Amino acid sequence: MRTGVSPPVPGTPSPWHPGRRPRPRAQQPPGWPESAGLREIRKRLGARPPLVTPAEVAGLRRRLAGVASGRGVVIQMGDCAETFALPTPADSARTVALARTAASLVEERLGVRVVSIGRIAGQFSKPRTSPTEEVDGVQVPSFRGDLVNASAPDELSRRPEPRRLLWGYEHAARTLSLLRRAGADGGPGPGSEVGPASFPARAVAPGPVLWTSHEALILDYEEPLTRWDAAGEAWVLCSTHFPWVGERTRHVDGAHVRFLAEVANAVGCKVGPGMTPEEIVRLAGILDPDRRPGRLALIARMGEGRVGAVLPGLVEAVRGAGHPVSWLCDPMHGNTVRASSGHKTRHMSAVLAEITGFVAAVRSGGGRPGGLHLESTAESVTECVGGRSGILESQVPDAYYTACDPRLNADQALEAVAYFADALVNSSGV
Ligand code: PEP
Ligand code: CO
């Protein structure tokens, strides 16, 4: 049992926090209206069945322990922001097929097992740099993702609505069920040795399994979905297998890091170019105090121009402090630019350059590159420029559907995955 945590009655699906020590104020607060019944909504969320089970969460940790010791590679892919409008069953089948193709590409090249993780079934909220944004010349409150407000650019739609927490839960449950069905039909689905209560337990399907992940940003969603696992004597976040803390909320003293420190899931932490060796060692000490393989994945998102200068020192510092982390490469978030149309975009050349720089940097810091984290979709979008399919900057507006950041389409994503695998081979194996 973790120190300072008093266990509730075993099996009680109680909201996580009441009666426990207060947490610091969360950054990126959603700004719920005063009288919106948040407490009641948290209570209702706390009474819902878990979306993923502690047994599944433990299964992913075991797989990630394999990655940390060089017996596997993570491929994490999906939307920047999921919406409540999608996916359809056909979308889910395509998502699963893309994950499966990406995994087999890597497995063929490297001969190691791929851990397929989706940014899916909960990736509904976005941190924002500014509380307002300009849309078509008008200043409106920023869109914070479907879990908080609506995307239509008017004051009323952008008003934070706590009932969205319940809708998010329902939507995640539906997406999970579609994914599991797509997996059961021959492709990989989320889950592991044991299925959640509402699904029949089944053996692991041959080939990769698509686990779920999202940024644990809205603590009013995450805290009530945390359950006491009496068998493991630990709190487990049951909204997703693999939560991560974002670049804007990863402060060592912040509420998000404190929250993830207290759940037993494998957790991720984004690492941007402003990180220092001292700070990352403190963060790793909080998130991985027991130095357990499979517990912590550090997701570097430096930008192609910074990765070579900043990352080696961070890798060395974490290794020196004895944390057996997995280093993942997010070559998207440090390489966002504006197309001449005004759309946010990313160039494949920068994505691939960051991958090259990442592999070299992790190796030179004495670490092992553990995987790739992409914003991508199985749909034929033109949100990012370049790659073998040759999307031009002038074509970016043609099929631009993302609810937030620009995503690689399937061809571009597979190209990046193959490039990553080749970079590992060329830099002397996994
Ligand atoms: C994201 O992953 O969509 C994101 C906002 O990333 P970061 O926290 O690294 O900026
Ligand atoms: Co993004």
Coordinates of C-alpha atoms and ligand atoms in Angstrom, one line a residue:
M1 CA 0.0 0.0 0.0
R2 CA 1.3 3.5 -0.7
T3 CA 2.0 5.6 2.3
G4 CA -0.5 8.3 3.2
V5 CA -3.3 6.5 1.4
S6 CA -6.1 5.1 3.5
P7 CA -7.9 2.2 1.8
P8 CA -11.6 2.4 1.4
V9 CA -13.9 -0.6 1.9
P10 CA -12.6 -3.1 -0.8
G11 CA -14.6 -2.9 -4.0
T12 CA -16.4 0.3 -3.2
P13 CA -16.5 2.4 -6.3
S14 CA -16.1 5.6 -4.3
P15 CA -14.9 8.9 -5.7
W16 CA -11.2 9.0 -5.1
H17 CA -10.7 12.1 -3.1
P18 CA -13.2 12.8 -0.3
G19 CA -11.6 12.6 3.1
R20 CA -8.1 12.5 1.7
R21 CA -5.5 15.2 1.9
P22 CA -6.3 18.2 -0.2
R23 CA -4.5 18.6 -3.5
P24 CA -2.9 21.7 -5.0
R25 CA -5.0 23.8 -7.4
A26 CA -4.9 22.2 -10.8
Q27 CA -3.4 24.2 -13.7
Q28 CA -5.5 24.6 -16.9
P29 CA -8.7 24.7 -14.8
P30 CA -11.8 24.1 -17.0
G31 CA -13.6 27.0 -15.5
W32 CA -16.9 25.3 -14.6
P33 CA -19.7 27.7 -13.7
E34 CA -20.3 28.0 -10.0
S35 CA -23.7 26.4 -9.8
A36 CA -23.2 23.6 -12.3
G37 CA -23.6 20.7 -9.9
L38 CA -20.1 19.5 -10.3
R39 CA -20.1 17.6 -7.0
E40 CA -23.2 15.6 -8.0
I41 CA -21.7 14.8 -11.4
R42 CA -18.5 13.6 -9.8
K43 CA -20.6 11.4 -7.6
R44 CA -22.4 9.9 -10.5
L45 CA -19.1 9.3 -12.3
G46 CA -17.8 7.6 -9.2
A47 CA -20.7 5.2 -9.3
R48 CA -20.1 4.1 -12.9
P49 CA -18.4 0.8 -13.7
P50 CA -14.7 1.1 -14.4
L51 CA -13.8 1.5 -18.1
V52 CA -10.7 -0.6 -17.8
T53 CA -9.9 -3.1 -15.1
P54 CA -7.0 -3.2 -12.7
A55 CA -6.0 -6.5 -14.2
E56 CA -5.7 -4.9 -17.6
V57 CA -3.7 -2.0 -16.2
A58 CA -1.3 -4.4 -14.6
G59 CA -1.1 -6.3 -17.9
L60 CA 0.1 -3.1 -19.7
R61 CA 2.6 -2.4 -16.9
R62 CA 4.1 -5.9 -17.5
R63 CA 4.4 -5.2 -21.2
L64 CA 6.0 -1.8 -20.7
A65 CA 8.5 -3.4 -18.3
G66 CA 9.5 -5.5 -21.3
V67 CA 9.9 -2.4 -23.3
A68 CA 12.1 -0.8 -20.6
S69 CA 14.4 -3.8 -20.8
G70 CA 14.6 -3.9 -24.6
R71 CA 12.1 -6.7 -25.2
G72 CA 9.5 -4.5 -27.0
V73 CA 8.7 -1.2 -28.6
V74 CA 5.8 1.1 -28.0
I75 CA 3.8 2.5 -30.9
Q76 CA 1.3 5.1 -29.6
M77 CA -1.0 6.7 -32.2
G78 CA -4.2 8.6 -32.4
D79 CA -6.1 11.9 -32.5
C80 CA -4.9 15.1 -30.9
A81 CA -8.5 15.5 -29.7
E82 CA -11.2 12.9 -30.1
T83 CA -14.7 14.2 -30.5
F84 CA -18.0 12.9 -29.2
A85 CA -19.2 12.7 -32.9
L86 CA -16.8 9.8 -33.8
P87 CA -15.9 7.0 -34.2
T88 CA -18.3 5.0 -36.2
P89 CA -17.8 1.2 -36.2
A90 CA -16.0 1.5 -39.6
D91 CA -13.7 4.2 -38.1
S92 CA -12.8 1.9 -35.2
A93 CA -12.1 -1.0 -37.6
R94 CA -9.7 1.3 -39.6
T95 CA -8.0 2.5 -36.4
V96 CA -7.4 -1.1 -35.3
A97 CA -6.2 -2.1 -38.8
L98 CA -3.7 0.8 -38.9
A99 CA -2.4 -0.1 -35.4
R100 CA -2.0 -3.7 -36.6
T101 CA -0.1 -2.7 -39.8
A102 CA 2.2 -0.4 -37.9
A103 CA 2.9 -3.1 -35.3
S104 CA 3.7 -5.7 -38.0
L105 CA 6.0 -3.3 -39.8
V106 CA 8.1 -2.9 -36.6
E107 CA 7.9 -6.5 -35.6
E108 CA 9.2 -7.6 -39.0
R109 CA 12.1 -5.1 -38.9
L110 CA 13.1 -5.5 -35.3
G111 CA 11.9 -8.9 -34.3
V112 CA 10.6 -7.6 -31.0
R113 CA 7.0 -7.3 -29.7
V114 CA 5.1 -4.1 -30.3
V115 CA 2.9 -2.6 -27.6
S116 CA 0.2 -0.8 -29.5
I117 CA -1.4 2.1 -27.6
G118 CA -4.1 4.4 -28.9
R119 CA -4.6 8.0 -28.0
I120 CA -8.2 6.9 -27.7
A121 CA -11.3 6.4 -25.6
G122 CA -10.7 9.4 -23.4
Q123 CA -8.5 11.9 -25.4
F124 CA -11.3 14.5 -25.1
S125 CA -9.6 17.5 -23.5
K126 CA -6.9 20.0 -24.5
P127 CA -4.7 22.3 -22.5
R128 CA -4.7 25.8 -24.0
T129 CA -2.0 28.5 -24.0
S130 CA -4.6 31.3 -23.9
P131 CA -8.1 31.4 -22.4
T132 CA -9.5 33.0 -25.6
E133 CA -8.8 32.5 -29.3
E134 CA -9.7 34.3 -32.5
V135 CA -12.0 32.5 -34.9
D136 CA -12.9 34.3 -38.2
G137 CA -11.8 37.6 -36.6
V138 CA -13.9 37.2 -33.5
Q139 CA -12.5 36.6 -30.0
V140 CA -14.2 33.7 -28.2
P141 CA -13.3 31.5 -25.2
S142 CA -10.8 28.8 -26.2
F143 CA -12.1 25.3 -27.2
R144 CA -10.9 23.0 -24.4
G145 CA -12.1 19.7 -26.0
D146 CA -15.5 18.0 -26.0
L147 CA -15.0 17.0 -22.3
V148 CA -15.3 20.7 -21.3
N149 CA -17.0 22.8 -24.0
A150 CA -18.3 22.7 -27.6
S151 CA -16.2 23.6 -30.6
A152 CA -18.7 26.0 -32.3
P153 CA -17.1 29.4 -32.0
D154 CA -19.7 31.3 -30.0
E155 CA -19.9 32.3 -26.4
L156 CA -22.7 29.8 -25.5
S157 CA -21.0 26.8 -27.1
R158 CA -17.7 27.6 -25.4
R159 CA -19.3 27.7 -22.0
P160 CA -17.8 24.9 -19.8
E161 CA -20.5 22.3 -19.1
P162 CA -19.7 19.6 -16.4
R163 CA -22.4 17.2 -17.7
R164 CA -19.8 16.7 -20.5
L165 CA -17.8 14.6 -18.0
L166 CA -20.7 12.0 -18.0
W167 CA -21.0 12.2 -21.8
G168 CA -17.3 11.7 -22.0
Y169 CA -17.6 8.6 -19.9
E170 CA -20.4 7.2 -22.1
H171 CA -18.5 8.0 -25.2
A172 CA -15.3 6.3 -24.0
A173 CA -17.3 3.2 -23.0
R174 CA -18.8 3.1 -26.5
T175 CA -15.4 3.6 -28.2
L176 CA -13.9 0.8 -26.1
S177 CA -16.8 -1.5 -27.0
L178 CA -16.2 -0.7 -30.7
L179 CA -12.5 -1.3 -30.4
R180 CA -13.0 -4.6 -28.6
R181 CA -15.4 -5.7 -31.2
A182 CA -13.0 -4.7 -34.0
G183 CA -10.3 -6.7 -32.1
A184 CA -12.5 -9.7 -31.6
D185 CA -13.2 -9.7 -35.4
G186 CA -9.6 -10.6 -36.0
G187 CA -7.7 -7.4 -35.3
P188 CA -6.2 -6.2 -32.0
G189 CA -8.5 -4.7 -29.5
P190 CA -7.8 -3.1 -26.2
G191 CA -7.4 -5.4 -23.2
S192 CA -5.2 -8.2 -22.0
E193 CA -5.6 -11.4 -20.2
V194 CA -8.9 -10.4 -18.6
G195 CA -11.7 -8.5 -20.2
P196 CA -13.6 -5.8 -18.2
A197 CA -16.8 -6.9 -16.5
S198 CA -19.1 -6.1 -19.3
F199 CA -17.1 -8.2 -21.8
P200 CA -16.5 -11.9 -21.7
A201 CA -13.0 -12.7 -20.6
R202 CA -10.9 -13.9 -23.5
A203 CA -7.4 -14.9 -24.2
V204 CA -5.0 -12.3 -25.7
A205 CA -5.6 -12.2 -29.5
P206 CA -2.5 -13.2 -31.5
G207 CA -0.6 -10.2 -32.6
P208 CA -0.6 -6.8 -30.9
V209 CA -3.3 -5.5 -28.6
L210 CA -4.5 -1.8 -28.7
W211 CA -4.3 -0.3 -25.2
T212 CA -6.0 3.0 -24.4
S213 CA -4.3 6.2 -23.3
H214 CA -5.1 9.9 -22.9
E215 CA -3.7 13.1 -21.2
A216 CA -5.1 13.1 -17.7
L217 CA -5.9 16.8 -17.8
I218 CA -9.4 17.2 -16.3
L219 CA -9.0 15.8 -12.8
D220 CA -12.8 16.1 -12.2
Y221 CA -13.0 13.3 -14.7
E222 CA -10.0 11.2 -13.6
E223 CA -10.4 11.3 -9.8
P224 CA -13.9 9.8 -9.7
L225 CA -12.8 7.1 -12.1
T226 CA -10.1 5.9 -9.7
R227 CA -10.8 2.7 -7.9
W228 CA -9.2 0.9 -4.9
D229 CA -7.8 -2.4 -6.1
A230 CA -7.9 -4.6 -3.0
A231 CA -5.9 -7.4 -4.7
G232 CA -3.1 -5.0 -5.7
E233 CA -3.5 -2.8 -2.6
A234 CA -3.3 0.3 -4.8
W235 CA -5.4 3.0 -6.3
V236 CA -5.9 2.4 -10.0
L237 CA -7.1 4.9 -12.6
C238 CA -9.8 3.0 -14.4
S239 CA -10.5 5.7 -17.1
T240 CA -7.6 4.4 -19.3
H241 CA -4.7 2.0 -19.2
F242 CA -2.0 4.6 -19.7
P243 CA -2.6 8.2 -18.6
W244 CA 0.0 10.8 -19.3
V245 CA 0.7 14.3 -17.9
G246 CA 1.1 17.0 -20.5
E247 CA 3.9 19.5 -21.1
R248 CA 1.8 22.4 -19.6
T249 CA 0.8 20.6 -16.4
R250 CA 3.8 18.5 -15.6
H251 CA 5.1 20.7 -12.7
V252 CA 6.7 18.8 -9.9
D253 CA 4.5 20.4 -7.3
G254 CA 1.3 20.5 -9.4
A255 CA -2.0 18.6 -9.0
H256 CA -1.6 16.5 -12.1
V257 CA 1.8 15.1 -11.2
R258 CA 0.6 14.5 -7.6
F259 CA -2.5 12.6 -8.9
L260 CA -0.5 10.4 -11.3
A261 CA 2.0 9.7 -8.5
E262 CA -0.8 8.1 -6.5
V263 CA -2.2 5.7 -9.1
A264 CA -0.6 2.3 -9.9
N265 CA -1.0 2.6 -13.7
A266 CA 1.9 2.9 -16.1
V267 CA 2.1 6.7 -16.6
G268 CA 3.6 8.9 -19.2
C269 CA 5.1 12.4 -18.9
K270 CA 5.7 14.8 -21.8
V271 CA 9.2 16.3 -21.8
G272 CA 9.7 19.5 -23.7
P273 CA 12.9 21.5 -24.5
G274 CA 12.5 23.7 -21.3
M275 CA 13.1 20.7 -19.1
T276 CA 16.3 20.6 -17.0
P277 CA 18.2 17.6 -15.7
E278 CA 17.4 18.6 -12.1
E279 CA 13.7 18.9 -12.8
I280 CA 13.4 15.6 -14.6
V281 CA 15.2 13.8 -11.8
R282 CA 12.7 15.3 -9.4
L283 CA 9.8 14.3 -11.6
A284 CA 11.0 10.8 -12.0
G285 CA 11.5 10.6 -8.3
I286 CA 7.9 11.5 -7.7
L287 CA 6.4 9.4 -10.5
D288 CA 8.6 6.4 -10.1
P289 CA 9.8 6.4 -6.5
D290 CA 10.3 2.6 -6.5
R291 CA 12.3 2.6 -9.7
R292 CA 10.1 -0.1 -11.3
P293 CA 10.5 -1.0 -15.0
G294 CA 7.2 -0.4 -16.8
R295 CA 6.0 2.4 -14.5
L296 CA 7.2 5.5 -16.2
A297 CA 7.5 6.5 -19.9
L298 CA 9.1 9.8 -20.7
I299 CA 7.7 11.2 -24.0
A300 CA 10.2 13.7 -25.5
R301 CA 8.7 16.4 -27.7
M302 CA 11.6 18.7 -28.3
G303 CA 11.4 19.9 -31.9
E304 CA 13.9 18.8 -34.5
G305 CA 16.2 21.7 -33.8
R306 CA 16.4 21.2 -30.0
V307 CA 16.4 17.4 -29.6
G308 CA 20.1 16.9 -30.1
A309 CA 21.1 19.7 -27.7
V310 CA 18.7 19.0 -24.8
L311 CA 17.8 15.3 -24.7
P312 CA 21.1 13.6 -24.1
G313 CA 21.7 15.4 -20.8
L314 CA 18.1 14.5 -19.7
V315 CA 18.5 10.8 -20.6
E316 CA 21.8 10.7 -18.7
A317 CA 20.4 12.4 -15.6
V318 CA 17.4 10.0 -15.4
R319 CA 19.7 7.0 -16.0
G320 CA 22.1 8.3 -13.3
A321 CA 19.2 8.5 -10.9
G322 CA 18.4 4.8 -11.5
H323 CA 15.0 5.1 -13.1
P324 CA 14.4 2.3 -15.6
V325 CA 12.1 4.5 -17.8
S326 CA 11.0 4.0 -21.4
W327 CA 11.9 6.9 -23.6
L328 CA 9.3 7.6 -26.3
C329 CA 9.6 10.1 -29.2
D330 CA 6.8 12.5 -29.9
P331 CA 8.0 14.2 -33.1
M332 CA 4.8 16.2 -33.5
H333 CA 4.4 18.8 -30.8
G334 CA 7.7 20.5 -31.1
N335 CA 7.3 20.9 -34.9
T336 CA 4.0 22.7 -35.4
V337 CA 4.0 25.5 -37.9
R338 CA 1.4 27.6 -39.8
A339 CA 0.7 26.8 -43.4
S340 CA 0.2 29.8 -45.7
S341 CA -3.6 29.2 -45.4
G342 CA -3.3 29.8 -41.7
H343 CA -3.9 26.1 -40.7
K344 CA -1.6 24.6 -38.1
T345 CA 0.5 21.9 -39.9
R346 CA 3.6 19.8 -39.5
H347 CA 6.1 18.7 -42.2
M348 CA 7.1 15.1 -42.5
S349 CA 10.7 16.2 -43.0
A350 CA 10.7 17.7 -39.5
V351 CA 9.0 14.7 -38.0
L352 CA 11.5 12.3 -39.5
A353 CA 14.4 14.6 -38.5
E354 CA 13.3 14.6 -34.9
I355 CA 13.0 10.8 -35.0
T356 CA 16.7 10.6 -36.2
G357 CA 17.7 13.1 -33.6
F358 CA 15.8 11.3 -30.8
V359 CA 17.4 8.0 -31.5
A360 CA 20.9 9.5 -31.5
A361 CA 20.2 11.6 -28.4
V362 CA 18.8 8.7 -26.3
R363 CA 21.7 6.5 -27.3
S364 CA 24.3 9.1 -26.6
G365 CA 22.7 9.7 -23.1
G366 CA 23.1 5.9 -22.5
G367 CA 19.4 5.1 -22.8
R368 CA 17.4 2.9 -25.1
P369 CA 14.8 4.4 -27.5
G370 CA 11.5 2.7 -26.4
G371 CA 8.9 3.9 -28.9
L372 CA 7.1 6.4 -31.0
H373 CA 4.1 8.7 -30.1
L374 CA 2.2 10.1 -33.1
E375 CA -0.9 12.2 -33.8
S376 CA -2.4 10.3 -36.6
T377 CA -5.6 9.0 -38.1
A378 CA -6.6 6.2 -40.4
E379 CA -8.6 8.8 -42.5
S380 CA -7.2 10.3 -45.7
V381 CA -6.5 13.7 -44.3
T382 CA -4.1 16.4 -45.7
E383 CA -3.4 18.0 -42.4
C384 CA 0.4 17.4 -42.5
V385 CA 2.7 18.2 -45.4
G386 CA 5.1 15.9 -47.3
G387 CA 6.0 12.2 -47.0
R388 CA 5.9 9.7 -49.9
S389 CA 2.3 10.7 -50.7
G390 CA 3.7 14.2 -51.5
I391 CA 1.0 16.4 -49.8
L392 CA 1.8 20.0 -50.7
E393 CA 1.4 22.9 -48.3
S394 CA -1.3 24.3 -50.7
Q395 CA -3.3 21.1 -50.2
V396 CA -3.5 21.3 -46.4
P397 CA -7.0 22.9 -46.4
D398 CA -8.4 20.2 -48.7
A399 CA -9.1 17.5 -46.1
Y400 CA -8.5 19.2 -42.7
Y401 CA -10.8 17.7 -40.1
T402 CA -8.8 17.7 -36.9
A403 CA -10.5 19.1 -33.7
C404 CA -7.1 20.4 -32.6
D405 CA -3.5 19.6 -33.9
P406 CA -2.8 18.3 -37.4
R407 CA -2.5 14.5 -37.7
L408 CA -0.5 12.3 -40.0
N409 CA -2.7 10.3 -42.4
A410 CA -2.3 6.5 -42.5
D411 CA 0.4 6.6 -45.2
Q412 CA 2.4 9.2 -43.4
A413 CA 2.1 7.5 -40.0
L414 CA 3.3 4.2 -41.5
E415 CA 6.2 6.0 -43.1
A416 CA 7.2 7.5 -39.8
V417 CA 6.8 4.2 -38.0
A418 CA 9.0 2.4 -40.6
Y419 CA 11.5 5.2 -40.4
F420 CA 11.7 4.9 -36.6
A421 CA 12.2 1.1 -36.9
D422 CA 15.0 1.6 -39.5
A423 CA 16.6 4.3 -37.3
L424 CA 16.7 1.8 -34.4
V425 CA 18.2 -0.9 -36.6
N426 CA 20.8 1.5 -38.0
S427 CA 21.8 2.7 -34.6
S428 CA 22.7 -0.9 -33.5
G429 CA 19.5 -2.7 -32.6
V430 CA 16.7 -2.1 -30.1
Ligands
PEP1 C1 -0.9 16.6 -27.0 O1 -0.3 15.5 -26.8 O2 -1.9 16.7 -27.7 C2 -0.3 17.7 -26.3 C3 -1.0 18.8 -26.0 O3 1.0 17.6 -26.1 P1 2.0 18.5 -25.2 O4 1.5 18.3 -23.8 O5 3.3 17.7 -25.4 O6 2.1 19.8 -25.7
CO2 CO -1.7 17.6 -29.9

